[in-house]
Short mmCIF file of N, CA and C in Angstrom, two decimals:
data_model
loop_
_atom_site.label_atom_id
_atom_site.label_comp_id
_atom_site.label_asym_id
_atom_site.label_seq_id
_atom_site.Cartn_x
_atom_site.Cartn_y
_atom_site.Cartn_z
N LEU A 10 7.77 175.27 -10.45
CA LEU A 10 8.30 176.52 -10.96
C LEU A 10 7.48 177.08 -12.12
N ASP A 11 6.80 176.20 -12.83
CA ASP A 11 5.98 176.68 -13.94
C ASP A 11 4.88 177.62 -13.46
N GLY A 12 4.38 177.40 -12.25
CA GLY A 12 3.35 178.27 -11.71
C GLY A 12 3.87 179.65 -11.38
N ILE A 13 5.07 179.71 -10.83
CA ILE A 13 5.67 180.99 -10.46
C ILE A 13 6.14 181.75 -11.69
N PHE A 14 6.72 181.02 -12.64
CA PHE A 14 7.26 181.65 -13.84
C PHE A 14 6.44 181.32 -15.08
N ALA A 15 5.11 181.44 -14.95
CA ALA A 15 4.23 181.18 -16.10
C ALA A 15 4.59 182.12 -17.25
N GLN A 16 4.96 183.34 -16.90
CA GLN A 16 5.47 184.28 -17.90
C GLN A 16 6.99 184.19 -17.83
N ARG A 17 7.58 183.56 -18.80
CA ARG A 17 9.03 183.29 -18.78
C ARG A 17 9.87 184.57 -18.66
N SER A 18 9.32 185.69 -19.09
CA SER A 18 10.06 186.95 -19.00
C SER A 18 10.35 187.32 -17.54
N ASN A 19 9.55 186.80 -16.61
CA ASN A 19 9.77 187.10 -15.19
C ASN A 19 11.07 186.50 -14.66
N LEU A 20 11.61 185.52 -15.37
CA LEU A 20 12.89 184.91 -14.97
C LEU A 20 14.03 185.92 -14.96
N VAL A 21 13.90 186.96 -15.76
CA VAL A 21 14.98 187.96 -15.87
C VAL A 21 14.54 189.34 -15.39
N ARG A 22 13.40 189.44 -14.73
CA ARG A 22 12.92 190.72 -14.21
C ARG A 22 13.36 190.87 -12.76
N PRO A 23 14.30 191.77 -12.48
CA PRO A 23 14.78 191.95 -11.11
C PRO A 23 13.66 192.25 -10.11
N ALA A 24 12.69 193.06 -10.50
CA ALA A 24 11.59 193.41 -9.58
C ALA A 24 10.78 192.17 -9.22
N PHE A 25 10.56 191.30 -10.19
CA PHE A 25 9.80 190.07 -9.92
C PHE A 25 10.60 189.12 -9.03
N LEU A 26 11.87 188.96 -9.32
CA LEU A 26 12.72 188.08 -8.51
C LEU A 26 12.83 188.60 -7.08
N ASN A 27 12.92 189.92 -6.92
CA ASN A 27 12.95 190.51 -5.59
C ASN A 27 11.62 190.27 -4.87
N MET A 28 10.52 190.34 -5.62
CA MET A 28 9.22 190.09 -5.01
C MET A 28 9.15 188.67 -4.46
N ILE A 29 9.71 187.71 -5.15
CA ILE A 29 9.71 186.32 -4.67
C ILE A 29 10.45 186.25 -3.33
N ARG A 30 11.58 186.93 -3.23
CA ARG A 30 12.32 186.98 -1.95
C ARG A 30 11.48 187.64 -0.87
N GLU A 31 10.77 188.70 -1.24
CA GLU A 31 9.94 189.41 -0.26
C GLU A 31 8.74 188.57 0.19
N VAL A 32 8.18 187.77 -0.71
CA VAL A 32 7.08 186.87 -0.34
C VAL A 32 7.54 185.91 0.74
N ILE A 33 8.73 185.36 0.57
CA ILE A 33 9.28 184.42 1.56
C ILE A 33 9.54 185.13 2.88
N ARG A 34 10.14 186.33 2.81
CA ARG A 34 10.42 187.10 4.03
C ARG A 34 9.12 187.48 4.74
N PHE A 35 8.13 187.92 3.98
CA PHE A 35 6.83 188.29 4.54
C PHE A 35 6.20 187.10 5.26
N GLY A 36 6.27 185.94 4.64
CA GLY A 36 5.71 184.74 5.24
C GLY A 36 6.36 184.37 6.56
N LYS A 37 7.64 184.67 6.69
CA LYS A 37 8.36 184.38 7.93
C LYS A 37 8.16 185.46 8.98
N LYS A 38 8.13 186.72 8.56
CA LYS A 38 8.12 187.85 9.49
C LYS A 38 6.72 188.28 9.92
N ALA A 39 5.76 188.24 9.03
CA ALA A 39 4.42 188.78 9.31
C ALA A 39 3.74 188.16 10.53
N PRO A 40 3.89 186.87 10.81
CA PRO A 40 3.23 186.32 12.00
C PRO A 40 3.64 186.99 13.31
N GLU A 41 4.75 187.71 13.31
CA GLU A 41 5.20 188.42 14.51
C GLU A 41 4.15 189.40 15.02
N VAL A 42 3.36 189.97 14.11
CA VAL A 42 2.36 190.96 14.53
C VAL A 42 1.30 190.36 15.44
N LEU A 43 1.17 189.06 15.43
CA LEU A 43 0.17 188.39 16.26
C LEU A 43 0.68 188.03 17.65
N GLU A 44 1.98 188.17 17.86
CA GLU A 44 2.57 187.81 19.14
C GLU A 44 2.28 188.90 20.18
N PRO A 45 1.76 188.50 21.35
CA PRO A 45 1.42 189.48 22.39
C PRO A 45 2.58 190.39 22.81
N LYS A 46 3.81 189.88 22.77
CA LYS A 46 4.94 190.70 23.20
C LYS A 46 5.21 191.87 22.24
N TYR A 47 4.64 191.83 21.04
CA TYR A 47 4.81 192.92 20.08
C TYR A 47 3.55 193.77 19.93
N ALA A 48 2.58 193.56 20.78
CA ALA A 48 1.29 194.27 20.67
C ALA A 48 1.46 195.78 20.63
N ALA A 49 2.29 196.33 21.49
CA ALA A 49 2.47 197.79 21.53
C ALA A 49 3.13 198.31 20.25
N LYS A 50 4.05 197.55 19.70
CA LYS A 50 4.77 197.95 18.49
C LYS A 50 3.82 198.10 17.29
N TYR A 51 2.85 197.21 17.21
CA TYR A 51 1.96 197.19 16.05
C TYR A 51 0.58 197.77 16.32
N ASP A 52 0.36 198.27 17.52
CA ASP A 52 -0.95 198.83 17.87
C ASP A 52 -1.29 199.99 16.95
N LYS A 53 -2.45 199.93 16.35
CA LYS A 53 -2.96 200.98 15.46
C LYS A 53 -2.11 201.20 14.20
N MET A 54 -1.28 200.24 13.83
CA MET A 54 -0.48 200.36 12.62
C MET A 54 -1.27 199.80 11.43
N SER A 55 -1.24 200.54 10.32
CA SER A 55 -1.91 200.07 9.11
C SER A 55 -1.00 199.12 8.33
N LEU A 56 -1.60 198.39 7.43
CA LEU A 56 -0.82 197.50 6.57
C LEU A 56 0.19 198.30 5.75
N GLY A 57 -0.22 199.44 5.24
CA GLY A 57 0.69 200.28 4.45
C GLY A 57 1.89 200.75 5.25
N THR A 58 1.65 201.17 6.48
CA THR A 58 2.75 201.60 7.35
C THR A 58 3.67 200.43 7.67
N TYR A 59 3.09 199.28 7.95
CA TYR A 59 3.88 198.08 8.24
C TYR A 59 4.80 197.76 7.07
N LEU A 60 4.25 197.75 5.86
CA LEU A 60 5.06 197.40 4.69
C LEU A 60 6.21 198.39 4.50
N LYS A 61 5.95 199.68 4.69
CA LYS A 61 7.00 200.69 4.55
C LYS A 61 8.07 200.53 5.63
N ARG A 62 7.64 200.39 6.87
CA ARG A 62 8.60 200.28 7.99
C ARG A 62 9.48 199.04 7.88
N GLU A 63 8.91 197.98 7.32
CA GLU A 63 9.67 196.73 7.19
C GLU A 63 10.48 196.68 5.90
N GLY A 64 10.37 197.72 5.09
CA GLY A 64 11.21 197.83 3.89
C GLY A 64 10.77 197.02 2.69
N TYR A 65 9.48 196.72 2.59
CA TYR A 65 8.99 195.99 1.43
C TYR A 65 8.85 196.95 0.24
N SER A 66 9.07 196.43 -0.94
CA SER A 66 9.02 197.26 -2.14
C SER A 66 7.59 197.59 -2.54
N THR A 67 7.45 198.67 -3.29
CA THR A 67 6.15 199.05 -3.85
C THR A 67 5.66 197.95 -4.78
N PHE A 68 6.57 197.36 -5.54
CA PHE A 68 6.22 196.27 -6.46
C PHE A 68 5.59 195.12 -5.69
N PHE A 69 6.17 194.76 -4.55
CA PHE A 69 5.64 193.68 -3.71
C PHE A 69 4.25 194.04 -3.21
N ALA A 70 4.09 195.26 -2.71
CA ALA A 70 2.79 195.69 -2.19
C ALA A 70 1.73 195.67 -3.28
N GLU A 71 2.06 196.25 -4.43
CA GLU A 71 1.07 196.41 -5.51
C GLU A 71 0.76 195.12 -6.25
N ASN A 72 1.68 194.17 -6.24
CA ASN A 72 1.50 192.96 -7.05
C ASN A 72 1.29 191.69 -6.23
N TYR A 73 1.40 191.78 -4.93
CA TYR A 73 1.20 190.60 -4.09
C TYR A 73 0.25 190.88 -2.93
N VAL A 74 0.67 191.72 -2.01
CA VAL A 74 -0.11 191.91 -0.78
C VAL A 74 -1.45 192.58 -1.06
N VAL A 75 -1.46 193.69 -1.74
CA VAL A 75 -2.70 194.44 -1.94
C VAL A 75 -3.74 193.62 -2.74
N PRO A 76 -3.38 193.03 -3.88
CA PRO A 76 -4.40 192.25 -4.59
C PRO A 76 -4.96 191.09 -3.75
N MET A 77 -4.08 190.40 -3.02
CA MET A 77 -4.51 189.28 -2.21
C MET A 77 -5.45 189.74 -1.09
N CYS A 78 -5.04 190.76 -0.36
CA CYS A 78 -5.84 191.25 0.76
C CYS A 78 -7.14 191.90 0.29
N ALA A 79 -7.08 192.66 -0.78
CA ALA A 79 -8.28 193.32 -1.29
C ALA A 79 -9.31 192.28 -1.72
N ALA A 80 -8.85 191.18 -2.29
CA ALA A 80 -9.77 190.12 -2.69
C ALA A 80 -10.38 189.43 -1.47
N ILE A 81 -9.56 189.16 -0.47
CA ILE A 81 -10.04 188.49 0.73
C ILE A 81 -11.01 189.38 1.50
N TRP A 82 -10.65 190.66 1.65
CA TRP A 82 -11.45 191.58 2.45
C TRP A 82 -12.53 192.29 1.64
N SER A 83 -12.57 192.07 0.35
CA SER A 83 -13.55 192.71 -0.54
C SER A 83 -13.54 194.23 -0.36
N CYS A 84 -12.36 194.81 -0.52
CA CYS A 84 -12.24 196.26 -0.38
C CYS A 84 -11.29 196.80 -1.44
N SER A 85 -11.22 198.12 -1.52
CA SER A 85 -10.36 198.76 -2.52
C SER A 85 -8.90 198.65 -2.10
N ASN A 86 -8.03 198.94 -3.05
CA ASN A 86 -6.59 198.94 -2.76
C ASN A 86 -6.25 199.97 -1.66
N LYS A 87 -6.87 201.13 -1.75
CA LYS A 87 -6.62 202.19 -0.76
C LYS A 87 -7.05 201.72 0.63
N ASP A 88 -8.23 201.12 0.70
CA ASP A 88 -8.70 200.62 1.99
C ASP A 88 -7.80 199.51 2.52
N THR A 89 -7.28 198.70 1.63
CA THR A 89 -6.38 197.62 2.03
C THR A 89 -5.15 198.17 2.72
N MET A 90 -4.56 199.19 2.16
CA MET A 90 -3.34 199.76 2.76
C MET A 90 -3.64 200.46 4.09
N ALA A 91 -4.87 200.88 4.29
CA ALA A 91 -5.25 201.55 5.54
C ALA A 91 -5.74 200.56 6.60
N PHE A 92 -5.90 199.33 6.22
CA PHE A 92 -6.44 198.31 7.12
C PHE A 92 -5.48 198.09 8.30
N PRO A 93 -6.00 198.03 9.50
CA PRO A 93 -5.11 197.78 10.66
C PRO A 93 -4.58 196.35 10.63
N ILE A 94 -3.35 196.21 11.11
CA ILE A 94 -2.79 194.85 11.11
C ILE A 94 -3.02 194.13 12.40
#
């Protein structure tokens, strides 16, 4: 828990606590995009569209998904959100 709550103030930040829930949900739900039976549903969908349609918060996108993906893909935040899933 020390790693997640290195900044103790995050223990009482609703946006941060919600992001933790969203990280868990994302980890469970995101692999669905790779399943062939959902190919048509996700065809030509961007990461940004996926996050909006699935109801993820802006805080989650800006503080978890975008920084992680932008670092992995070596691209800007804008390009990250436009990246196809």
